[in-house]
């Protein structure tokens, strides 16, 4: 009887007190998370300008490889050479923000030939910016930022009197979200240690970071971090390990020492010993180098030169090339890379390569040369653009630019009959357009920008014979001074632009006269959680035109060499027949887009976890012959490609459906 009464008492007690216990734990967990989310605002110190010693060690282990590895940027060395490599760097790291930094190498050693950069993308994963919205350079939403709280589930366990163990996992499976755990100081919300596991851009990674005691080191910066990453693609399987130690390291070096290759010096300053696998890599590299040296002694001089030449050609044909000093830098995109192909419904297939060169005369003066070369298979034409810009005062945004580029003005595309307008009645023909432009720009105060220049066009008919038979000139030239005024009321606000251009007959054999005005407003707003929207509204018109040829607006024209997801998908009309760009003396346009990493498709099972960003497009246009024209589209991007699906409406009726496709594979590498 007493036992029954005792059991009933326990059950009733549990019934009445259990909810309060659960509620108390919930409040406690909520308090821990709130302290964690507020830590950066209350306790974190500014890291901008902080310089520390850094020791970085990395190794690569090739489990499987095949010839497709040659096509992957920065992988030529691993594809051709040994299966294991190691590298070490000792130097200085200067922070702009926690996740943005510059590393100055002082002592280097390793087994990579000529210390080539292999998978440098992994350097983005060595120092996570834990308290920011994004862990790494605008990707991977941090579970330790309150903005992203809705994307994660948290569980909290007490470890000791002052420490809690916080585990987290994503509410939906997506490449922008991670899982893992952290040890958190219950009194302040400071992260002491963290484990992160995720997958992004074909890299599966696990990161373990130690944030130190927060007293002898800046609490926003780690004292050590290690990253293990696995790369699998088309049967290739490579494991990379990166470890970094930051702060007061033994054996600090004078700043005068820079980029010295010396294994003996590295042995004397290495802050922690090599493990057995790393020692093994150094041993096999030493043996391999000895064999290569012996072989080279038996080779003739011509064979040595051929071997070196083919190695250089192979590396540079399939991978990006670059070199950098304190004042100068140069970079080329791969010469042969199928990933630089892009497709657009209205523009067809195109291939594009770029280069960039920069030289700094001082902190305020530099010269930049950024040409590109591309081929459009639909138009069957080679395009180029060669802008050369000299900036003589960065504070005033004062620069002079000379640009030479080519383009096309198109006649009727015979196999397209969906348009209601007869372009042959508009006296349009197919011309090659060579253009030379010179501009000078300077900022006036903090809000205004003034650009003055001139532009020269020489347009030559492709079918010269037909023009001669008709008694018409087949070369048209125009020389036009230009004036552009931009108004930027505040840094994160819209940009208002007004452009005036007037062609003058007789100068440089100019035989075309016109006067053109254009107005444009663009606004790009970034929102929390990698979301954002773009708005562009504008218009243009001719007030004087001596010829029906070459209606050539600056802000409304065809682009035959589109880039990837981040270039002009928002500001262009994807399905608009190229004829329309030269069929009206005025235009009024509006383009908008909204993007988010977690919008629609990302919430679907199986495929949603691979989507990085989604985007919705709405565009409108009014010109002489179509009133109005609408485009509505939806696009996604992932590690492999970007694709957009669009439909157009002309004069209130459905016109056509089309798409745009570009490879994104290894674009960030």
XYZ file of C-alpha atoms in Angstrom:
669
model
C 0.000 0.000 0.000
C 2.833 2.338 0.993
C 4.698 1.421 -2.186
C 1.693 2.355 -4.309
C 1.387 5.689 -2.492
C 5.114 6.327 -3.038
C 4.925 5.538 -6.763
C 1.872 7.773 -7.200
C 3.692 10.591 -5.406
C 6.680 10.273 -7.781
C 4.441 10.209 -10.853
C 2.492 13.263 -9.677
C 5.732 15.058 -8.912
C 7.092 14.329 -12.355
C 3.803 15.485 -13.869
C 3.906 18.839 -12.079
C 7.648 19.567 -12.041
C 8.841 18.110 -15.389
C 7.413 20.950 -17.502
C 9.192 23.487 -15.299
C 12.461 21.548 -15.648
C 12.087 21.438 -19.432
C 11.129 25.118 -19.507
C 14.130 25.966 -17.354
C 16.455 24.070 -19.707
C 14.891 25.770 -22.730
C 15.457 29.198 -21.188
C 19.018 28.241 -20.349
C 19.692 27.033 -23.892
C 18.148 30.198 -25.311
C 20.364 32.331 -23.074
C 23.494 30.486 -24.236
C 22.551 31.026 -27.897
C 21.742 34.703 -27.338
C 25.133 35.242 -25.704
C 26.777 33.389 -28.584
C 25.011 35.539 -31.204
C 25.816 38.793 -29.353
C 29.443 37.987 -28.575
C 30.929 39.744 -31.584
C 29.017 42.985 -30.958
C 29.871 43.100 -27.235
C 33.299 41.515 -26.794
C 35.029 41.070 -30.157
C 37.923 43.362 -31.025
C 38.661 44.905 -34.400
C 41.153 42.841 -36.412
C 41.742 45.317 -39.256
C 45.477 45.913 -39.632
C 46.556 43.212 -37.162
C 49.737 41.417 -38.280
C 50.791 38.093 -36.778
C 53.296 35.346 -37.476
C 51.831 32.418 -39.370
C 52.953 28.881 -40.042
C 51.052 26.971 -42.757
C 51.517 23.303 -43.629
C 49.698 21.389 -46.364
C 49.844 17.967 -47.968
C 48.124 16.223 -50.876
C 47.482 12.511 -51.171
C 46.166 11.142 -54.464
C 44.000 8.069 -53.947
C 42.859 7.815 -57.574
C 43.537 9.861 -60.687
C 42.910 9.707 -64.419
C 43.583 11.958 -67.452
C 40.539 14.156 -66.720
C 42.551 15.643 -63.862
C 44.566 17.617 -66.448
C 41.434 19.647 -67.283
C 40.926 20.853 -63.722
C 42.510 24.236 -62.926
C 45.635 24.174 -60.706
C 45.762 20.344 -60.834
C 48.348 19.885 -63.577
C 51.161 19.056 -61.139
C 49.182 16.351 -59.335
C 47.834 14.966 -62.628
C 51.327 14.609 -64.112
C 53.684 14.049 -61.195
C 53.836 12.215 -57.898
C 50.831 11.118 -55.870
C 51.909 12.833 -52.649
C 53.108 16.379 -52.075
C 53.880 18.537 -49.055
C 54.481 22.240 -48.553
C 55.281 24.580 -45.672
C 55.186 28.363 -45.340
C 56.376 30.584 -42.524
C 55.636 34.300 -42.706
C 53.360 37.174 -41.765
C 49.579 37.379 -42.013
C 47.814 40.765 -42.084
C 44.073 40.859 -41.502
C 41.565 43.224 -43.095
C 38.720 41.212 -41.598
C 38.767 37.797 -39.948
C 38.073 36.057 -43.264
C 40.040 38.490 -45.436
C 43.794 38.546 -45.098
C 47.110 38.738 -46.923
C 49.988 36.330 -46.318
C 53.606 37.375 -46.896
C 55.803 34.314 -47.317
C 59.241 34.489 -45.734
C 60.466 30.885 -45.625
C 59.025 28.171 -47.881
C 59.814 24.516 -48.378
C 58.117 21.548 -49.934
C 57.986 19.067 -52.759
C 55.801 20.907 -55.281
C 57.842 21.755 -58.410
C 58.814 25.432 -58.349
C 56.307 25.773 -55.511
C 53.403 25.952 -57.936
C 50.013 26.734 -56.512
C 47.911 23.599 -56.275
C 44.264 23.865 -55.222
C 44.728 27.396 -53.812
C 40.945 27.471 -53.301
C 41.619 25.531 -50.092
C 43.302 28.598 -48.583
C 39.793 30.046 -48.284
C 38.934 27.310 -45.787
C 41.780 27.594 -43.295
C 40.472 30.516 -41.185
C 36.669 30.523 -40.759
C 35.006 33.838 -39.896
C 32.805 32.268 -37.215
C 30.730 35.251 -36.090
C 30.079 36.731 -39.525
C 27.052 35.947 -41.707
C 29.286 33.852 -43.974
C 32.122 31.642 -42.808
C 34.149 31.985 -46.015
C 34.137 34.878 -48.483
C 30.386 35.135 -49.134
C 29.512 31.462 -48.944
C 28.564 28.973 -46.219
C 26.041 30.506 -43.801
C 27.486 30.566 -40.284
C 25.425 28.902 -37.534
C 26.943 31.373 -35.059
C 25.315 34.446 -36.625
C 21.786 35.319 -35.496
C 20.699 36.083 -39.057
C 21.086 32.396 -39.951
C 19.442 30.989 -36.830
C 16.319 29.972 -38.757
C 18.398 27.645 -40.943
C 19.786 25.507 -38.094
C 18.695 23.276 -35.220
C 20.735 23.479 -32.003
C 21.288 21.112 -29.084
C 23.124 22.222 -25.945
C 24.756 20.029 -23.290
C 26.566 21.136 -20.169
C 30.238 20.151 -20.186
C 31.490 21.829 -17.013
C 30.615 24.684 -14.707
C 31.567 27.302 -17.320
C 31.396 25.437 -20.633
C 28.598 24.170 -22.864
C 28.731 21.840 -25.842
C 26.643 23.271 -28.704
C 25.887 20.965 -31.626
C 24.090 22.158 -34.758
C 22.679 20.732 -37.964
C 20.808 22.296 -40.900
C 17.013 22.272 -41.030
C 17.224 21.479 -44.751
C 20.078 19.888 -46.676
C 21.897 22.514 -48.710
C 25.465 23.161 -49.806
C 25.394 26.583 -48.115
C 24.727 25.002 -44.707
C 26.988 22.937 -42.438
C 26.859 20.737 -39.364
C 29.180 20.377 -36.403
C 29.731 21.423 -32.803
C 31.384 24.064 -30.645
C 32.619 24.469 -27.089
C 31.185 27.750 -25.789
C 31.937 29.802 -22.685
C 28.590 29.952 -20.876
C 29.368 33.321 -19.250
C 30.198 35.299 -22.410
C 29.138 33.212 -25.409
C 32.739 33.057 -26.699
C 33.550 30.107 -28.916
C 36.577 28.215 -27.608
C 36.774 25.356 -30.090
C 34.700 24.428 -33.091
C 34.259 21.501 -35.483
C 32.689 22.185 -38.875
C 31.685 19.674 -41.560
C 30.291 20.573 -44.956
C 30.512 20.300 -48.728
C 30.856 23.132 -51.229
C 32.165 23.498 -54.789
C 33.159 19.802 -55.104
C 35.081 19.950 -51.806
C 33.990 17.942 -48.802
C 35.679 19.465 -45.766
C 36.084 19.134 -42.018
C 37.602 21.995 -40.026
C 38.762 22.015 -36.414
C 39.576 25.445 -35.036
C 40.981 26.535 -31.676
C 40.102 30.140 -30.751
C 42.599 30.297 -27.857
C 41.918 31.792 -24.443
C 40.755 35.164 -25.797
C 43.169 36.981 -23.464
C 46.634 36.430 -24.925
C 45.150 36.438 -28.439
C 42.468 38.442 -30.237
C 39.189 36.607 -29.415
C 38.005 36.959 -33.043
C 41.051 35.177 -34.452
C 42.036 31.528 -34.081
C 45.382 30.416 -32.705
C 45.307 27.226 -34.778
C 43.110 25.505 -37.315
C 43.252 22.321 -39.360
C 41.272 21.485 -42.483
C 40.848 18.092 -44.088
C 39.289 18.218 -47.543
C 38.317 15.480 -49.982
C 37.999 16.209 -53.701
C 36.177 13.694 -55.910
C 35.414 14.285 -59.584
C 35.101 11.906 -62.556
C 36.886 9.104 -60.723
C 39.623 11.316 -59.263
C 40.011 11.199 -55.499
C 42.408 13.531 -53.688
C 42.753 14.216 -49.974
C 44.241 17.539 -48.877
C 45.250 18.504 -45.348
C 45.921 22.106 -44.335
C 46.973 23.229 -40.865
C 47.776 26.724 -39.677
C 49.161 28.228 -36.494
C 48.870 31.967 -35.829
C 50.377 34.216 -33.182
C 53.544 34.198 -31.114
C 55.569 31.481 -32.814
C 59.061 30.429 -31.885
C 61.792 31.735 -34.113
C 60.353 34.991 -35.444
C 62.148 36.203 -38.578
C 63.207 39.703 -39.658
C 60.882 41.360 -42.177
C 63.793 41.644 -44.622
C 63.642 37.880 -45.233
C 61.121 37.149 -47.963
C 60.224 34.075 -50.026
C 63.400 32.144 -49.196
C 63.408 28.434 -50.004
C 65.347 26.606 -47.315
C 64.367 23.307 -45.707
C 67.107 23.642 -43.069
C 65.741 26.974 -41.823
C 62.213 25.535 -41.822
C 63.418 22.625 -39.682
C 64.719 25.094 -37.087
C 61.549 27.242 -36.816
C 58.797 24.654 -37.400
C 56.408 25.096 -34.389
C 55.296 21.440 -34.270
C 56.909 18.319 -35.722
C 56.012 16.510 -38.916
C 53.959 13.354 -38.618
C 55.139 10.058 -40.104
C 53.215 10.508 -43.374
C 54.642 13.995 -43.902
C 58.171 12.724 -43.228
C 57.522 9.967 -45.779
C 56.522 12.521 -48.443
C 59.750 14.449 -47.929
C 61.733 11.199 -48.185
C 60.143 10.020 -51.436
C 60.471 13.503 -52.891
C 64.196 13.528 -52.093
C 64.621 10.099 -53.716
C 62.595 11.174 -56.758
C 64.637 14.359 -57.162
C 67.846 12.326 -57.044
C 66.549 10.038 -59.820
C 65.516 13.045 -61.935
C 68.933 14.664 -61.504
C 70.643 11.428 -62.562
C 68.373 11.146 -65.605
C 68.962 14.755 -66.626
C 72.720 14.201 -66.615
C 72.272 11.528 -69.264
C 69.933 13.672 -71.385
C 71.135 15.850 -74.198
C 70.666 19.590 -73.930
C 67.905 19.562 -76.614
C 65.948 16.847 -74.808
C 66.128 18.828 -71.568
C 64.810 21.931 -73.315
C 61.993 19.965 -74.981
C 60.939 18.382 -71.680
C 60.850 21.745 -69.915
C 59.032 23.390 -72.847
C 56.311 20.732 -73.041
C 55.848 20.891 -69.285
C 55.365 24.664 -69.440
C 53.028 24.444 -72.444
C 50.921 21.703 -70.894
C 50.607 23.550 -67.617
C 49.699 26.869 -69.210
C 47.336 25.519 -71.868
C 45.074 23.849 -69.314
C 45.476 26.018 -66.236
C 45.389 29.659 -65.270
C 48.735 31.388 -65.383
C 49.851 34.119 -63.074
C 52.727 35.876 -61.403
C 52.829 38.515 -58.720
C 55.300 40.845 -57.021
C 54.819 43.670 -54.542
C 54.167 46.100 -57.411
C 53.081 44.027 -60.396
C 50.770 41.138 -61.182
C 49.681 39.305 -64.323
C 47.140 36.549 -64.881
C 45.840 34.584 -67.874
C 42.843 32.307 -68.039
C 43.471 28.843 -69.542
C 43.913 28.806 -73.298
C 42.046 25.511 -73.722
C 39.297 24.889 -71.230
C 35.809 23.632 -72.199
C 34.472 25.125 -68.983
C 34.744 28.602 -70.554
C 31.955 27.764 -72.977
C 28.585 29.453 -72.497
C 25.261 29.223 -74.313
C 22.432 31.692 -74.731
C 19.200 31.122 -76.658
C 19.527 34.371 -78.594
C 23.330 34.570 -78.832
C 24.284 30.934 -79.331
C 27.497 29.270 -78.186
C 30.551 31.316 -77.246
C 34.022 30.832 -75.806
C 35.985 33.490 -73.976
C 39.442 33.869 -72.429
C 40.715 36.746 -70.331
C 43.899 38.202 -68.981
C 44.742 40.871 -66.462
C 47.906 42.844 -65.798
C 48.538 45.481 -63.169
C 51.477 47.634 -62.150
C 51.436 50.012 -59.187
C 53.670 53.071 -59.372
C 52.603 54.108 -55.868
C 49.664 53.711 -53.513
C 47.673 56.199 -55.600
C 48.893 55.427 -59.115
C 48.626 52.252 -61.171
C 48.097 50.995 -64.677
C 45.744 48.113 -65.511
C 45.369 46.156 -68.751
C 42.408 43.715 -68.865
C 41.828 42.439 -72.407
C 39.614 39.540 -73.412
C 39.285 37.474 -76.556
C 36.301 35.359 -77.512
C 34.564 33.591 -80.366
C 30.822 33.371 -81.003
C 29.956 30.235 -82.963
C 26.518 31.444 -84.030
C 27.818 34.693 -85.522
C 31.081 32.989 -86.563
C 33.111 35.945 -85.405
C 36.116 36.618 -83.191
C 35.541 39.372 -80.641
C 38.052 41.275 -78.536
C 38.245 44.137 -76.066
C 41.513 45.743 -74.936
C 40.968 48.382 -72.224
C 44.139 50.030 -70.894
C 43.573 52.251 -67.848
C 46.019 54.541 -66.063
C 44.840 55.695 -62.636
C 46.796 58.716 -61.473
C 44.852 59.481 -58.277
C 42.873 56.738 -56.540
C 41.481 59.188 -53.954
C 39.735 61.134 -56.726
C 39.012 58.042 -58.864
C 40.939 59.886 -61.552
C 41.910 57.776 -64.548
C 42.464 57.811 -68.297
C 41.398 54.802 -70.375
C 42.071 53.794 -73.955
C 40.008 50.907 -75.363
C 39.954 49.148 -78.716
C 37.216 46.625 -79.333
C 35.105 45.124 -82.074
C 31.435 44.223 -82.340
C 28.739 43.451 -84.899
C 25.598 44.997 -86.313
C 23.401 42.196 -87.626
C 21.185 41.851 -90.662
C 18.195 39.483 -90.791
C 18.736 36.005 -89.352
C 17.092 34.074 -92.181
C 16.110 31.020 -90.175
C 14.175 32.999 -87.575
C 10.631 33.907 -88.534
C 8.977 34.376 -85.143
C 9.241 38.173 -85.263
C 6.413 40.141 -86.725
C 8.612 42.956 -88.019
C 10.220 42.891 -91.476
C 13.786 43.956 -90.783
C 14.629 44.217 -94.461
C 12.349 47.257 -94.603
C 14.470 49.020 -91.989
C 17.603 49.142 -94.172
C 19.686 47.131 -91.719
C 22.640 45.095 -92.921
C 25.445 43.034 -91.417
C 28.500 45.116 -90.497
C 31.728 44.552 -88.619
C 32.287 47.329 -86.118
C 35.771 48.450 -85.042
C 35.732 50.923 -82.169
C 38.377 53.103 -80.502
C 37.498 55.005 -77.345
C 39.377 57.300 -74.995
C 37.918 58.519 -71.688
C 38.963 60.561 -68.683
C 37.187 60.155 -65.359
C 37.344 62.089 -62.082
C 35.213 62.267 -58.951
C 33.812 65.633 -57.926
C 33.220 65.489 -54.224
C 31.838 62.283 -52.774
C 28.659 62.098 -54.857
C 29.482 63.021 -58.460
C 31.582 61.380 -61.129
C 32.448 63.061 -64.427
C 33.640 61.192 -67.523
C 34.684 63.031 -70.685
C 35.903 61.323 -73.827
C 35.352 60.468 -77.446
C 34.531 57.381 -79.450
C 35.315 56.454 -83.044
C 33.466 53.738 -84.987
C 34.363 52.264 -88.357
C 31.618 49.944 -89.558
C 32.335 47.888 -92.654
C 29.702 45.876 -94.514
C 30.427 42.176 -94.741
C 28.686 42.024 -98.167
C 30.564 44.878 -99.833
C 29.654 43.789 -103.359
C 25.921 44.223 -102.790
C 26.443 47.747 -101.453
C 28.585 48.674 -104.450
C 25.924 47.395 -106.858
C 23.345 49.543 -105.076
C 25.621 52.559 -105.189
C 25.742 52.795 -101.410
C 28.864 53.259 -99.256
C 29.998 50.091 -97.514
C 32.080 51.869 -94.850
C 30.464 54.143 -92.287
C 32.494 56.167 -89.807
C 31.497 58.247 -86.834
C 33.452 60.379 -84.398
C 31.622 61.498 -81.288
C 32.608 63.387 -78.131
C 30.985 61.922 -75.001
C 29.962 63.286 -71.625
C 28.785 61.115 -68.713
C 27.737 62.357 -65.287
C 27.085 59.910 -62.435
C 25.420 60.743 -59.141
C 25.929 58.428 -56.166
C 24.127 59.973 -53.167
C 25.455 57.489 -50.614
C 27.769 54.422 -50.762
C 25.109 51.723 -50.538
C 22.524 53.612 -52.580
C 21.559 53.731 -56.258
C 23.729 55.180 -59.006
C 22.135 57.699 -61.386
C 23.860 58.214 -64.744
C 23.275 60.640 -67.615
C 25.112 60.203 -70.921
C 25.345 62.557 -73.900
C 27.027 61.766 -77.214
C 27.131 63.753 -80.475
C 28.772 62.639 -83.702
C 30.513 65.264 -85.847
C 30.837 64.858 -89.607
C 34.181 65.360 -91.313
C 36.441 64.482 -88.374
C 38.515 61.340 -89.131
C 36.418 60.892 -92.317
C 33.231 60.684 -90.273
C 30.160 60.438 -92.544
C 27.449 59.933 -89.899
C 25.863 62.635 -87.771
C 23.719 62.018 -84.682
C 22.901 63.242 -81.197
C 22.021 60.765 -78.440
C 20.911 60.973 -74.808
C 20.695 58.189 -72.243
C 19.588 58.038 -68.607
C 20.193 55.072 -66.346
C 19.643 54.110 -62.705
C 21.068 50.967 -61.145
C 20.769 49.692 -57.610
C 22.244 46.540 -56.120
C 21.270 45.787 -52.555
C 22.735 42.980 -50.475
C 20.492 41.588 -47.770
C 21.297 39.352 -44.841
C 21.721 35.642 -45.423
C 23.333 35.944 -48.904
C 20.120 37.410 -50.292
C 19.931 40.472 -52.515
C 18.141 42.234 -55.318
C 19.139 44.207 -58.419
C 17.201 46.977 -60.116
C 18.075 48.756 -63.323
C 15.864 51.353 -64.994
C 16.787 53.529 -67.932
C 16.040 54.946 -71.325
C 17.616 56.552 -74.343
C 16.664 58.490 -77.484
C 18.096 60.230 -80.544
C 17.331 63.912 -81.109
C 19.196 64.104 -84.393
C 20.055 61.325 -86.797
C 21.266 61.687 -90.372
C 21.123 57.959 -91.149
C 18.897 55.006 -90.319
C 22.000 52.907 -89.744
C 23.610 52.121 -86.423
C 21.221 52.921 -83.651
C 23.953 52.265 -81.113
C 23.014 52.877 -77.487
C 25.599 52.525 -74.712
C 23.260 50.908 -72.179
C 21.102 48.892 -74.574
C 23.130 46.696 -76.892
C 23.904 43.091 -77.691
C 26.620 41.156 -75.850
C 27.845 38.175 -77.845
C 30.294 36.906 -75.207
C 28.376 36.484 -71.947
C 30.105 35.387 -68.763
C 28.830 33.368 -65.834
C 26.194 33.872 -63.192
C 27.605 37.144 -61.837
C 28.002 39.237 -64.968
C 25.013 40.642 -66.845
C 22.151 38.194 -66.402
C 20.199 40.880 -64.558
C 20.890 43.829 -66.838
C 20.234 42.183 -70.226
C 17.308 40.745 -72.150
C 18.092 37.084 -72.700
C 15.581 36.259 -75.471
C 15.462 39.544 -77.354
C 16.328 39.051 -81.015
C 19.532 40.948 -81.751
C 17.730 42.770 -84.591
C 15.655 44.716 -82.077
C 18.705 46.471 -80.649
C 19.042 48.349 -83.956
C 15.390 48.827 -84.811
C 14.314 51.785 -82.688
C 15.383 55.375 -82.126
C 14.422 55.173 -78.470
C 14.069 52.651 -75.649
C 12.689 52.487 -72.110
C 13.800 49.511 -70.043
C 13.527 48.062 -66.549
C 15.308 44.961 -65.240
C 14.932 43.484 -61.768
C 16.105 40.316 -60.060
C 15.989 38.782 -56.595
C 18.361 36.068 -55.417
C 18.585 33.851 -52.371
C 20.443 30.641 -51.477
C 17.271 29.084 -50.020
C 14.255 30.045 -52.108
C 12.252 27.390 -53.992
C 14.127 24.424 -55.467
C 16.494 24.209 -52.494
C 13.591 22.974 -50.364
C 13.037 19.946 -52.604
C 14.535 16.611 -51.507
C 17.505 15.052 -53.343
C 18.272 17.968 -55.710
C 17.808 20.902 -53.339
C 21.013 20.272 -51.406
C 23.139 20.935 -54.501
C 21.707 24.386 -55.316
C 23.892 27.312 -54.246
C 21.723 30.271 -55.266
C 18.376 30.864 -56.963
C 17.305 33.966 -58.833
C 14.011 35.358 -60.184
C 14.041 37.841 -63.113
C 11.430 40.300 -64.353
C 12.301 42.664 -67.224
C 10.298 45.098 -69.350
C 11.142 47.039 -72.503
C 9.419 49.509 -74.807
C 10.748 50.443 -78.245
C 9.148 51.657 -81.469
C 7.860 48.360 -82.830
C 6.995 46.389 -79.681
C 4.945 48.025 -76.940
C 5.728 46.494 -74.546
C 8.149 43.558 -74.344
C 8.368 41.467 -71.149
C 10.756 38.754 -69.982
C 10.223 36.575 -66.942
C 12.864 34.114 -65.821
C 14.100 31.788 -63.123
C 17.709 30.704 -62.664
C 19.822 28.512 -60.442
C 23.540 28.055 -59.964
C 25.443 25.171 -58.451
C 28.955 23.754 -58.472
C 28.585 22.511 -62.052
C 26.617 25.093 -64.037
C 24.247 28.031 -64.078
C 21.015 27.804 -66.012
C 18.211 30.268 -66.555
C 14.803 29.586 -68.077
C 13.043 32.561 -69.653
C 9.805 33.346 -71.469
C 9.025 36.507 -73.428
C 5.791 38.363 -74.074
C 5.354 40.801 -76.977
C 2.333 43.088 -77.315
C 0.486 41.118 -74.655
C 0.970 37.699 -76.306
C 3.390 34.898 -75.490
C 6.345 35.017 -77.876
C 8.909 32.337 -77.055
C 10.623 30.259 -74.411
C 14.394 29.983 -74.108
C 17.336 29.395 -71.828
C 20.818 30.523 -70.914
C 23.542 28.156 -69.791
C 27.103 28.641 -68.561
C 29.592 26.333 -66.901
C 30.420 27.289 -63.323
C 32.626 24.256 -62.722
C 35.892 25.394 -61.089
C 35.150 29.036 -61.939
C 36.148 30.028 -58.392
C 39.372 27.964 -58.544
